[in-house]
Amino acid sequence: MLASALVILAEGAEEMETVITVDVLRRAEIKVTLAGLNGAAPVKCSRDVVLLPDAALADVAEEKYDLIVVPGGNPTSVKQLAESSLVGKMLKSQDESSLLIGAICAGPKSFIPHKIGLGKVVTSYPLFKQDMEAAGYKYSEERLCIDGNIITSRGPGTALEFALACASATLGNDFKAEHGAAMLINF
């Protein structure tokens, strides 16, 4: 059976973080569902790129995933993710089952109201450092942090590293070492 991942797409999501993650996970032959938080209609991202979800989040919420990814985005995106009871329910279930959760840039801020990974080492876009620390997270300024089942990263410039780490953790191998040459990765 193929490994599976869910990438949650909210209005105002960061395009690079979303598309690079979906692309790398699919190259790794992970079954990826790009799910629209507010339905299956096209979603306008932070830089006016429009992405078409595979499904509405509500329609795929009961499925089990090896990995759930929360991309960052503009304040509207972060607010929607933080206030969504469905996102909270899914992330809590994933965390309680010790299944993988990835979040990048502003994405980790959505952990706070849902109390996901409290006490773990995380990183995020630098603007959110104080919020994360005040909520009880151990904050790192590393480009990528992996603490147990929680994978976090800083922003658009770290999206490829983040996506490779998500693929490797999901598959239980070093995807970058095995397939990086074909992607011309040299870091």
Backbone as ProteinMPNN parsed JSONL, in Angstrom:
{"seq_chain_A": "MLASALVILAEGAEEMETVITVDVLRRAEIKVTLAGLNGAAPVKCSRDVVLLPDAALADVAEEKYDLIVVPGGNPTSVKQLAESSLVGKMLKSQDESSLLIGAICAGPKSFIPHKIGLGKVVTSYPLFKQDMEAAGYKYSEERLCIDGNIITSRGPGTALEFALACASATLGNDFKAEHGAAMLINF", "coords_chain_A": {"N_chain_A": [[0.838, -1.18, 0.0], [0.515, 2.227, -0.806], [2.211, 4.944, 0.774], [0.622, 7.727, 2.383], [-0.365, 11.17, 2.137], [-1.702, 14.234, 3.333], [-2.267, 17.469, 2.303], [-3.135, 20.53, 3.498], [-5.02, 23.081, 2.157], [-5.538, 26.386, 2.432], [-7.292, 29.451, 1.798], [-5.154, 31.991, 0.715], [-2.806, 30.642, 1.185], [0.733, 29.9, 1.129], [2.233, 29.734, -1.921], [4.71, 28.527, -2.872], [5.495, 26.884, -0.718], [3.363, 25.126, -0.608], [3.109, 23.965, -3.262], [5.732, 22.988, -3.837], [6.023, 21.128, -1.778], [3.875, 19.312, -2.294], [4.665, 18.448, -4.858], [7.244, 17.226, -4.423], [6.533, 15.179, -2.629], [4.842, 13.676, -4.273], [6.663, 12.914, -6.266], [8.068, 11.159, -4.744], [6.406, 9.087, -4.77], [4.321, 9.042, -2.988], [0.992, 8.939, -2.036], [-0.744, 11.753, -2.489], [-3.11, 14.006, -1.226], [-4.402, 17.023, -1.974], [-6.121, 19.141, -0.156], [-8.84, 21.317, -0.019], [-9.493, 23.68, 2.409], [-11.9, 25.082, 2.658], [-13.564, 23.804, 0.861], [-13.812, 22.287, -2.452], [-13.338, 24.06, -4.448], [-11.385, 26.238, -6.63], [-8.476, 27.736, -5.127], [-7.238, 30.808, -4.107], [-4.004, 31.817, -3.691], [-1.376, 33.311, -1.639], [0.169, 34.952, -3.34], [-1.427, 35.419, -5.464], [-1.57, 33.173, -7.119], [-3.53, 30.566, -8.352], [-4.744, 27.584, -7.075], [-5.959, 24.287, -7.608], [-7.73, 22.274, -5.548], [-7.605, 18.726, -4.817], [-9.706, 17.679, -3.477], [-12.362, 18.468, -1.143], [-11.594, 19.342, 2.182], [-13.37, 18.491, 4.188], [-14.53, 16.291, 2.971], [-12.586, 14.346, 2.974], [-11.738, 13.999, 5.491], [-12.071, 11.869, 7.278], [-10.362, 9.914, 6.502], [-7.265, 8.112, 6.968], [-3.947, 9.262, 7.274], [-0.458, 9.074, 6.571], [1.02, 11.303, 6.847], [0.299, 14.672, 7.6], [0.219, 17.857, 6.24], [0.72, 21.294, 6.889], [0.833, 24.085, 5.198], [2.33, 27.398, 5.238], [1.284, 30.851, 5.021], [-0.581, 33.836, 4.233], [-1.903, 36.21, 6.732], [-4.701, 35.693, 6.734], [-4.911, 33.039, 5.899], [-3.546, 31.663, 7.972], [-5.18, 32.322, 10.143], [-7.594, 31.076, 9.414], [-6.842, 28.347, 9.467], [-6.078, 28.085, 12.143], [-8.48, 28.567, 13.435], [-10.147, 26.551, 12.609], [-12.151, 23.93, 13.529], [-12.207, 21.423, 12.427], [-9.637, 21.102, 11.297], [-8.205, 21.197, 13.701], [-9.22, 18.872, 15.003], [-8.321, 16.861, 13.232], [-5.513, 17.209, 13.288], [-5.023, 16.749, 16.024], [-5.807, 14.053, 16.29], [-3.935, 12.878, 14.583], [-1.549, 13.562, 15.922], [-1.924, 12.332, 18.442], [-1.836, 9.719, 17.63], [0.77, 9.461, 17.034], [1.515, 9.965, 14.431], [2.89, 11.496, 11.47], [3.263, 15.059, 11.301], [3.606, 17.905, 9.424], [4.683, 21.271, 9.21], [5.14, 24.519, 7.898], [6.699, 27.735, 7.81], [4.338, 30.057, 8.523], [2.635, 28.084, 9.209], [3.171, 26.424, 11.569], [2.106, 28.067, 13.555], [-0.57, 27.532, 13.582], [-0.693, 25.347, 15.186], [-0.891, 26.186, 17.816], [-3.585, 26.976, 18.966], [-4.75, 24.493, 18.856], [-3.186, 22.942, 20.376], [-1.059, 21.255, 19.508], [1.675, 19.12, 19.561], [2.859, 20.279, 21.841], [5.539, 21.528, 23.797], [7.494, 20.468, 22.212], [10.389, 20.77, 20.037], [10.372, 23.305, 17.714], [10.337, 25.19, 14.64], [9.74, 28.178, 12.728], [8.429, 30.782, 10.601], [10.37, 33.634, 11.287], [8.94, 35.768, 12.532], [7.047, 34.604, 14.184], [8.243, 33.538, 16.406], [8.13, 34.458, 19.169], [5.415, 34.023, 19.755], [5.253, 31.23, 19.509], [7.047, 30.374, 21.515], [5.817, 31.502, 23.804], [3.55, 29.968, 23.889], [4.458, 27.548, 24.741], [6.249, 26.014, 23.289], [9.472, 24.735, 22.373], [11.732, 26.712, 20.88], [13.535, 26.874, 17.849], [16.018, 28.257, 15.714], [16.855, 26.961, 13.518], [16.853, 25.849, 10.088], [15.245, 23.703, 9.576], [13.386, 21.554, 11.594], [13.042, 18.52, 13.32], [11.187, 16.825, 15.541], [10.422, 14.092, 17.039], [7.33, 13.173, 15.862], [6.831, 15.569, 14.659], [7.471, 17.878, 12.152], [9.012, 20.802, 11.212], [9.547, 23.943, 9.502], [11.113, 26.962, 8.146], [10.256, 28.774, 5.959], [9.429, 30.0, 2.592], [11.991, 29.808, 1.345], [13.026, 27.534, 2.462], [11.508, 25.489, 1.653], [12.035, 23.304, -0.102], [13.895, 21.727, 1.337], [12.27, 21.119, 3.53], [10.168, 19.665, 2.266], [11.612, 17.451, 1.295], [12.439, 16.337, 3.739], [9.945, 15.67, 4.802], [9.123, 13.73, 2.928], [11.143, 11.788, 3.299], [10.756, 11.094, 6.024], [8.172, 10.072, 5.905], [8.453, 7.87, 4.227], [10.42, 6.477, 5.508], [13.057, 6.474, 4.743], [16.045, 7.877, 3.193], [15.123, 10.008, 1.167], [16.189, 12.145, -0.279], [18.918, 11.408, -0.598], [18.603, 9.13, -2.142], [17.205, 9.986, -4.427], [17.873, 12.557, -5.015], [19.84, 13.355, -6.904], [18.61, 13.119, -9.41], [16.872, 15.201, -9.216], [18.572, 17.286, -9.272], [19.663, 18.206, -6.876], [21.915, 19.647, -4.703], [22.63, 20.213, -2.079]], "CA_chain_A": [[0.0, 0.0, 0.0], [1.271, 3.468, -0.872], [2.126, 5.898, 1.87], [-0.32, 8.788, 2.016], [-0.188, 12.48, 2.761], [-2.738, 15.239, 3.142], [-1.782, 18.845, 2.384], [-4.313, 21.362, 3.694], [-4.915, 24.308, 1.37], [-6.454, 27.452, 2.849], [-7.203, 30.706, 1.042], [-3.993, 32.769, 1.153], [-1.655, 29.767, 1.454], [1.967, 30.256, 0.43], [2.316, 28.881, -3.099], [5.931, 27.709, -2.946], [5.458, 25.873, 0.336], [2.338, 24.147, -0.968], [3.391, 23.246, -4.503], [6.988, 22.229, -3.716], [5.771, 19.971, -0.914], [3.053, 18.343, -3.033], [5.475, 17.907, -5.954], [8.27, 16.302, -3.91], [5.862, 13.993, -2.086], [4.376, 12.86, -5.406], [7.856, 12.311, -6.866], [8.424, 10.062, -3.844], [5.345, 8.102, -4.95], [3.401, 9.103, -1.866], [-0.335, 9.354, -2.5], [-0.999, 13.063, -1.889], [-4.384, 14.673, -1.421], [-4.401, 18.456, -1.705], [-7.509, 19.329, 0.275], [-9.256, 22.687, 0.238], [-10.098, 23.872, 3.726], [-13.279, 25.565, 2.522], [-14.235, 23.14, -0.242], [-12.985, 21.816, -3.563], [-13.218, 25.128, -5.45], [-10.039, 26.797, -6.735], [-8.048, 28.531, -3.978], [-6.294, 31.884, -4.428], [-2.921, 31.811, -2.715], [-0.87, 34.594, -1.155], [0.736, 35.744, -4.433], [-2.454, 35.372, -6.515], [-1.58, 31.92, -7.873], [-4.74, 29.82, -8.018], [-4.529, 26.133, -7.046], [-7.181, 23.492, -7.598], [-7.633, 21.128, -4.636], [-8.09, 17.414, -5.258], [-10.935, 17.383, -2.747], [-12.668, 19.317, 0.01], [-11.085, 18.733, 3.418], [-14.469, 17.807, 4.88], [-14.821, 15.03, 2.3], [-11.497, 13.373, 3.168], [-11.307, 14.137, 6.886], [-12.128, 10.612, 8.023], [-9.302, 9.016, 6.042], [-6.019, 8.127, 7.739], [-2.784, 9.672, 6.486], [0.841, 8.919, 7.218], [1.538, 12.658, 7.028], [-0.554, 15.823, 7.319], [1.056, 19.043, 6.073], [0.084, 22.599, 7.005], [1.683, 25.142, 4.656], [2.113, 28.741, 5.763], [0.537, 31.736, 4.148], [-0.834, 35.17, 4.761], [-2.657, 36.162, 7.991], [-6.014, 35.076, 6.535], [-4.697, 31.591, 5.856], [-3.191, 31.197, 9.317], [-6.371, 32.476, 10.982], [-8.545, 30.027, 9.047], [-6.333, 27.069, 9.964], [-6.103, 28.112, 13.61], [-9.862, 28.582, 13.917], [-10.907, 25.418, 12.087], [-12.285, 22.798, 14.444], [-11.877, 20.218, 11.669], [-8.168, 21.018, 11.276], [-7.806, 20.83, 15.058], [-9.572, 17.465, 15.236], [-7.449, 16.006, 12.429], [-4.14, 17.294, 13.804], [-4.987, 16.079, 17.333], [-5.843, 12.616, 16.042], [-2.63, 12.534, 14.004], [-0.542, 13.697, 16.979], [-2.187, 11.293, 19.446], [-1.448, 8.443, 17.024], [2.204, 9.593, 16.725], [1.707, 10.031, 12.988], [3.638, 12.686, 11.096], [2.653, 16.351, 11.019], [4.577, 18.871, 8.942], [4.182, 22.642, 9.08], [6.207, 25.397, 7.451], [6.509, 29.183, 7.809], [3.307, 30.41, 9.493], [1.872, 26.876, 9.516], [3.246, 25.989, 12.968], [1.268, 28.899, 14.428], [-1.877, 26.886, 13.692], [-0.609, 24.338, 16.252], [-1.11, 26.784, 19.137], [-4.928, 26.797, 19.543], [-5.108, 23.073, 18.876], [-2.237, 22.324, 21.323], [-0.376, 20.17, 18.802], [3.119, 19.028, 19.785], [3.322, 21.17, 22.908], [6.793, 21.157, 24.433], [8.46, 19.979, 21.233], [11.229, 21.755, 19.362], [9.8, 23.713, 16.435], [10.764, 26.44, 14.031], [8.679, 28.805, 11.934], [8.85, 32.083, 10.121], [10.891, 34.316, 12.481], [7.941, 36.636, 13.144], [6.199, 33.863, 15.114], [9.073, 32.97, 17.472], [7.595, 34.772, 20.501], [4.122, 33.333, 19.912], [5.502, 29.8, 19.717], [7.648, 30.214, 22.848], [4.809, 31.828, 24.815], [2.565, 28.876, 23.917], [5.048, 26.359, 25.362], [7.113, 25.261, 22.38], [10.904, 25.024, 22.401], [11.926, 27.313, 19.571], [14.854, 26.792, 17.229], [16.154, 29.066, 14.5], [17.335, 26.095, 12.443], [16.018, 25.881, 8.883], [14.369, 22.537, 9.618], [13.397, 20.85, 12.884], [12.26, 17.291, 13.425], [11.117, 16.39, 16.928], [9.438, 13.008, 17.034], [6.448, 13.152, 14.69], [6.591, 16.949, 14.22], [8.475, 18.412, 11.223], [8.725, 22.209, 10.957], [10.56, 24.652, 8.736], [11.051, 28.414, 8.268], [9.524, 29.569, 4.985], [9.574, 29.637, 1.184], [13.366, 29.451, 1.014], [13.37, 26.221, 3.033], [10.439, 24.567, 1.248], [12.562, 22.068, -0.677], [14.426, 20.926, 2.456], [11.1, 20.66, 4.275], [9.492, 18.631, 1.493], [12.48, 16.263, 1.298], [12.353, 15.749, 5.08], [8.615, 15.046, 4.912], [9.146, 12.503, 2.121], [12.013, 10.809, 3.967], [10.109, 10.623, 7.253], [6.997, 9.279, 5.539], [8.887, 6.608, 3.623], [11.386, 5.804, 6.368], [14.357, 6.375, 4.068], [16.611, 9.174, 2.855], [14.658, 10.273, -0.201], [17.15, 13.045, -0.931], [20.105, 10.641, -0.994], [18.251, 8.159, -3.166], [16.62, 10.578, -5.631], [18.29, 13.959, -5.148], [20.611, 13.614, -8.129], [17.663, 13.302, -10.507], [16.257, 16.514, -9.026], [19.689, 18.242, -9.287], [19.829, 18.744, -5.52], [23.334, 19.547, -4.319], [22.874, 20.702, -0.711]], "C_chain_A": [[0.881, 1.242, 0.0], [1.133, 4.264, 0.415], [1.227, 7.034, 1.412], [-0.035, 10.066, 2.786], [-1.372, 13.368, 2.408], [-2.077, 16.596, 3.284], [-3.015, 19.734, 2.419], [-4.086, 22.712, 3.019], [-5.987, 25.299, 1.806], [-6.263, 28.667, 1.948], [-6.036, 31.519, 1.601], [-2.779, 31.938, 1.488], [-0.444, 30.244, 0.656], [2.187, 29.241, -0.693], [3.534, 27.961, -3.089], [5.889, 26.575, -1.928], [4.463, 24.762, 0.012], [2.768, 23.308, -2.167], [4.679, 22.431, -4.413], [6.764, 20.984, -2.862], [4.961, 18.906, -1.648], [3.891, 17.671, -4.117], [6.483, 16.872, -5.448], [7.618, 15.033, -3.363], [5.357, 13.084, -3.213], [5.544, 12.218, -6.149], [8.316, 11.106, -6.048], [7.391, 8.931, -3.895], [4.481, 7.93, -3.7], [2.067, 9.585, -2.423], [-0.709, 10.643, -1.758], [-2.398, 13.542, -2.232], [-4.203, 16.129, -1.024], [-5.847, 18.822, -1.418], [-7.798, 20.782, 0.615], [-9.978, 22.8, 1.565], [-11.577, 24.239, 3.616], [-14.013, 24.964, 1.335], [-13.267, 22.786, -1.354], [-12.822, 22.863, -4.664], [-11.78, 25.628, -5.512], [-9.737, 27.759, -5.574], [-7.0, 29.547, -4.425], [-5.265, 31.963, -3.309], [-2.389, 33.222, -2.458], [-0.311, 35.502, -2.243], [-0.142, 35.651, -5.684], [-2.355, 34.181, -7.464], [-2.813, 31.153, -7.414], [-4.446, 28.328, -8.144], [-5.868, 25.42, -6.951], [-7.004, 22.297, -6.664], [-8.115, 19.84, -5.294], [-9.461, 17.116, -4.664], [-11.166, 18.462, -1.697], [-12.166, 18.599, 1.258], [-12.176, 17.945, 4.133], [-14.771, 16.436, 4.27], [-13.758, 13.958, 2.526], [-11.018, 13.319, 4.621], [-11.286, 12.83, 7.669], [-11.063, 9.603, 7.589], [-8.076, 9.15, 6.94], [-4.871, 8.456, 6.796], [-1.516, 9.422, 7.277], [1.423, 10.28, 7.588], [0.425, 13.655, 6.733], [0.353, 17.046, 7.3], [0.199, 20.308, 6.137], [1.054, 23.646, 6.451], [1.392, 26.474, 5.356], [1.29, 29.55, 4.786], [0.342, 33.086, 4.78], [-1.672, 35.082, 6.041], [-4.035, 35.521, 7.872], [-5.913, 33.554, 6.569], [-4.446, 31.031, 7.254], [-4.409, 31.247, 10.235], [-7.383, 31.361, 10.692], [-8.119, 28.669, 9.604], [-6.429, 26.985, 11.485], [-7.517, 28.008, 14.16], [-10.691, 27.388, 13.462], [-10.954, 24.266, 13.088], [-11.942, 21.495, 13.733], [-10.357, 20.031, 11.582], [-7.674, 20.591, 12.652], [-8.049, 19.365, 15.364], [-8.606, 16.533, 14.496], [-6.008, 16.019, 12.957], [-4.015, 16.601, 15.171], [-4.973, 14.567, 17.169], [-4.495, 12.13, 15.512], [-1.557, 12.523, 15.085], [-0.709, 12.599, 18.028], [-1.8, 9.911, 18.939], [0.041, 8.408, 16.675], [2.479, 9.498, 15.226], [2.291, 11.389, 12.633], [2.757, 13.901, 10.829], [3.777, 17.278, 10.582], [3.93, 20.243, 8.833], [5.363, 23.553, 8.773], [5.755, 26.856, 7.519], [5.504, 29.576, 8.897], [2.486, 29.199, 9.912], [1.957, 26.422, 10.961], [2.394, 26.827, 13.925], [-0.128, 28.296, 14.583], [-1.871, 25.774, 14.741], [-1.112, 24.897, 17.582], [-2.524, 26.564, 19.663], [-5.353, 25.337, 19.654], [-4.196, 22.265, 19.805], [-1.533, 21.101, 20.726], [1.114, 20.234, 19.112], [3.661, 19.943, 20.865], [4.6, 20.633, 23.551], [7.849, 20.653, 23.469], [9.267, 21.132, 20.641], [10.627, 22.022, 17.991], [10.544, 24.927, 15.906], [9.604, 26.956, 13.198], [9.264, 30.04, 11.273], [9.257, 32.897, 11.351], [9.883, 35.19, 13.223], [7.147, 35.93, 14.251], [6.96, 33.248, 16.291], [8.464, 33.215, 18.853], [6.269, 34.075, 20.754], [4.328, 31.86, 20.237], [6.091, 29.551, 21.102], [6.629, 30.461, 23.95], [3.777, 30.712, 24.961], [3.143, 27.581, 24.491], [5.891, 25.495, 24.457], [8.562, 25.659, 22.622], [11.257, 25.492, 20.995], [13.37, 27.196, 19.11], [14.875, 27.688, 15.996], [16.795, 28.269, 13.37], [16.365, 26.161, 11.268], [14.948, 24.784, 8.895], [14.499, 21.893, 10.984], [12.53, 19.602, 12.775], [12.338, 16.86, 14.885], [10.005, 15.348, 17.008], [8.642, 13.033, 15.75], [6.193, 14.546, 14.103], [7.77, 17.446, 13.377], [8.089, 19.857, 10.935], [9.881, 22.86, 10.207], [10.196, 26.125, 8.658], [10.205, 29.157, 7.243], [9.807, 29.158, 3.56], [10.979, 29.167, 0.809], [13.813, 28.11, 1.567], [12.377, 25.141, 2.591], [10.965, 23.257, 0.671], [13.136, 21.162, 0.409], [13.292, 20.317, 3.266], [10.42, 19.496, 3.561], [10.299, 17.337, 1.459], [12.435, 15.56, 2.65], [11.016, 15.054, 5.29], [8.571, 13.733, 4.139], [9.964, 11.421, 2.812], [11.361, 10.233, 5.209], [8.911, 9.727, 6.937], [7.39, 7.906, 5.01], [9.847, 5.814, 4.503], [12.73, 5.597, 5.692], [14.906, 7.776, 3.826], [16.281, 9.452, 1.392], [15.65, 11.15, -0.957], [18.372, 12.277, -1.42], [19.796, 9.707, -2.157], [17.818, 8.796, -4.49], [17.053, 12.015, -5.89], [19.02, 14.271, -6.424], [19.673, 13.865, -9.315], [16.948, 14.649, -10.423], [17.292, 17.633, -9.03], [19.872, 18.946, -7.953], [21.289, 18.559, -5.122], [23.616, 20.159, -2.95], [22.728, 19.575, 0.277]], "O_chain_A": [[1.878, 1.302, 0.72], [0.084, 4.262, 1.06], [1.082, 7.281, 0.215], [0.459, 10.049, 3.914], [-1.958, 13.261, 1.331], [-1.398, 16.854, 4.277], [-3.838, 19.709, 1.504], [-3.093, 23.392, 3.276], [-7.179, 25.087, 1.583], [-5.18, 28.874, 1.401], [-5.935, 31.716, 2.812], [-1.805, 32.466, 2.024], [-0.587, 30.912, -0.368], [2.312, 28.042, -0.443], [3.402, 26.751, -3.275], [6.215, 25.433, -2.253], [4.701, 23.595, 0.325], [2.788, 22.079, -2.094], [4.711, 21.289, -4.872], [7.263, 19.907, -3.189], [5.319, 17.729, -1.627], [3.832, 16.451, -4.275], [6.563, 15.768, -5.987], [8.106, 13.93, -3.612], [5.438, 11.86, -3.11], [5.425, 11.085, -6.616], [8.882, 10.156, -6.589], [7.49, 7.95, -3.158], [3.987, 6.843, -3.4], [2.026, 10.539, -3.2], [-0.959, 10.625, -0.553], [-2.818, 13.49, -3.388], [-3.887, 16.431, 0.126], [-6.693, 18.816, -2.312], [-7.103, 21.399, 1.422], [-10.958, 22.098, 1.813], [-12.403, 23.76, 4.393], [-14.982, 25.546, 0.85], [-12.056, 22.962, -1.22], [-12.228, 22.578, -5.704], [-11.029, 25.463, -4.55], [-10.611, 28.488, -5.107], [-6.0, 29.187, -5.045], [-5.605, 32.149, -2.141], [-2.903, 34.199, -3.002], [-0.319, 36.721, -2.077], [0.339, 35.786, -6.809], [-2.998, 34.182, -8.514], [-3.106, 31.099, -6.22], [-3.965, 27.863, -9.177], [-6.794, 25.896, -6.293], [-6.213, 21.401, -6.956], [-8.932, 19.867, -6.215], [-10.27, 16.402, -5.257], [-10.278, 19.263, -1.403], [-12.302, 17.38, 1.373], [-11.925, 16.847, 4.629], [-15.215, 15.527, 4.971], [-14.015, 12.778, 2.288], [-10.018, 12.673, 4.932], [-10.538, 12.711, 8.639], [-10.884, 8.566, 8.227], [-7.878, 10.177, 7.589], [-4.831, 7.983, 5.66], [-1.5, 9.542, 8.502], [2.217, 10.396, 8.523], [-0.304, 13.515, 5.751], [1.151, 17.255, 8.214], [-0.874, 20.392, 5.54], [1.988, 24.053, 7.142], [0.346, 26.648, 5.981], [0.685, 29.018, 3.856], [1.019, 33.44, 5.746], [-2.111, 33.992, 6.405], [-4.494, 34.871, 8.811], [-6.731, 32.877, 7.192], [-5.063, 30.046, 7.661], [-4.643, 30.322, 11.013], [-7.955, 30.777, 11.612], [-8.94, 27.93, 10.148], [-6.81, 25.956, 12.043], [-7.733, 27.429, 15.225], [-11.833, 27.235, 13.896], [-9.921, 23.7, 13.446], [-11.442, 20.561, 14.361], [-9.855, 18.923, 11.774], [-6.815, 19.716, 12.757], [-7.183, 18.691, 15.921], [-8.133, 15.545, 15.056], [-5.367, 14.973, 13.06], [-3.012, 15.94, 15.44], [-4.206, 13.876, 17.84], [-3.983, 11.096, 15.943], [-0.752, 11.595, 15.161], [0.279, 12.0, 18.455], [-1.472, 9.028, 19.732], [0.519, 7.437, 16.089], [3.531, 9.018, 14.804], [2.193, 12.331, 13.42], [1.684, 13.808, 10.233], [4.78, 17.423, 11.28], [2.778, 20.368, 8.418], [6.452, 23.379, 9.319], [4.582, 27.167, 7.312], [5.803, 29.434, 10.083], [1.719, 29.277, 10.872], [0.935, 26.065, 11.547], [2.005, 26.346, 14.989], [-0.794, 28.521, 15.593], [-2.936, 25.306, 15.144], [-1.694, 24.166, 18.384], [-2.662, 25.998, 20.747], [-6.22, 24.995, 20.458], [-4.399, 21.067, 20.001], [-1.43, 20.054, 21.365], [1.743, 21.279, 18.946], [4.823, 20.343, 20.802], [4.722, 19.436, 23.812], [8.991, 20.431, 23.87], [8.885, 22.299, 20.732], [10.399, 21.102, 17.207], [11.279, 25.596, 16.632], [8.613, 26.257, 12.989], [10.462, 30.303, 11.38], [8.558, 32.858, 12.363], [9.979, 35.329, 14.443], [6.633, 36.587, 15.157], [6.375, 32.515, 17.088], [8.3, 32.273, 19.628], [6.028, 33.588, 21.858], [3.67, 31.308, 21.119], [5.679, 28.617, 21.791], [6.579, 29.713, 24.927], [3.198, 30.533, 26.033], [2.405, 26.619, 24.707], [6.219, 24.362, 24.809], [8.844, 26.787, 23.027], [11.096, 24.746, 20.029], [14.304, 27.395, 19.887], [13.859, 27.85, 15.32], [17.231, 28.845, 12.373], [15.191, 26.49, 11.442], [13.883, 24.932, 8.294], [15.611, 21.707, 11.48], [11.435, 19.629, 12.213], [13.417, 16.566, 15.4], [8.818, 15.675, 17.04], [9.21, 12.927, 14.663], [5.423, 14.685, 13.153], [8.915, 17.437, 13.826], [6.982, 20.125, 10.47], [11.023, 22.405, 10.264], [9.097, 26.511, 9.055], [9.493, 30.09, 7.613], [10.364, 28.086, 3.325], [11.129, 28.223, 0.032], [14.866, 27.601, 1.183], [12.405, 24.019, 3.095], [10.392, 22.2, 0.932], [12.89, 19.956, 0.4], [13.343, 19.146, 3.643], [10.13, 18.467, 4.171], [9.736, 16.25, 1.58], [12.399, 14.331, 2.711], [10.956, 13.978, 5.885], [8.045, 12.737, 4.634], [9.532, 10.272, 2.902], [11.402, 9.023, 5.431], [8.672, 8.738, 7.63], [6.74, 6.905, 5.309], [10.066, 4.624, 4.275], [13.46, 4.662, 6.022], [14.281, 8.76, 4.223], [17.076, 9.161, 0.498], [15.918, 10.92, -2.136], [18.815, 12.481, -2.551], [20.624, 9.514, -3.048], [18.035, 8.218, -5.555], [16.64, 12.621, -6.879], [18.842, 15.353, -6.983], [19.937, 14.746, -10.134], [16.476, 15.173, -11.432], [16.949, 18.796, -8.818], [20.196, 20.133, -7.903], [21.829, 17.455, -5.195], [24.742, 20.584, -2.691], [22.894, 19.781, 1.479]]}, "name": "protein", "num_of_chains": 1, "seq": "MLASALVILAEGAEEMETVITVDVLRRAEIKVTLAGLNGAAPVKCSRDVVLLPDAALADVAEEKYDLIVVPGGNPTSVKQLAESSLVGKMLKSQDESSLLIGAICAGPKSFIPHKIGLGKVVTSYPLFKQDMEAAGYKYSEERLCIDGNIITSRGPGTALEFALACASATLGNDFKAEHGAAMLINF"}
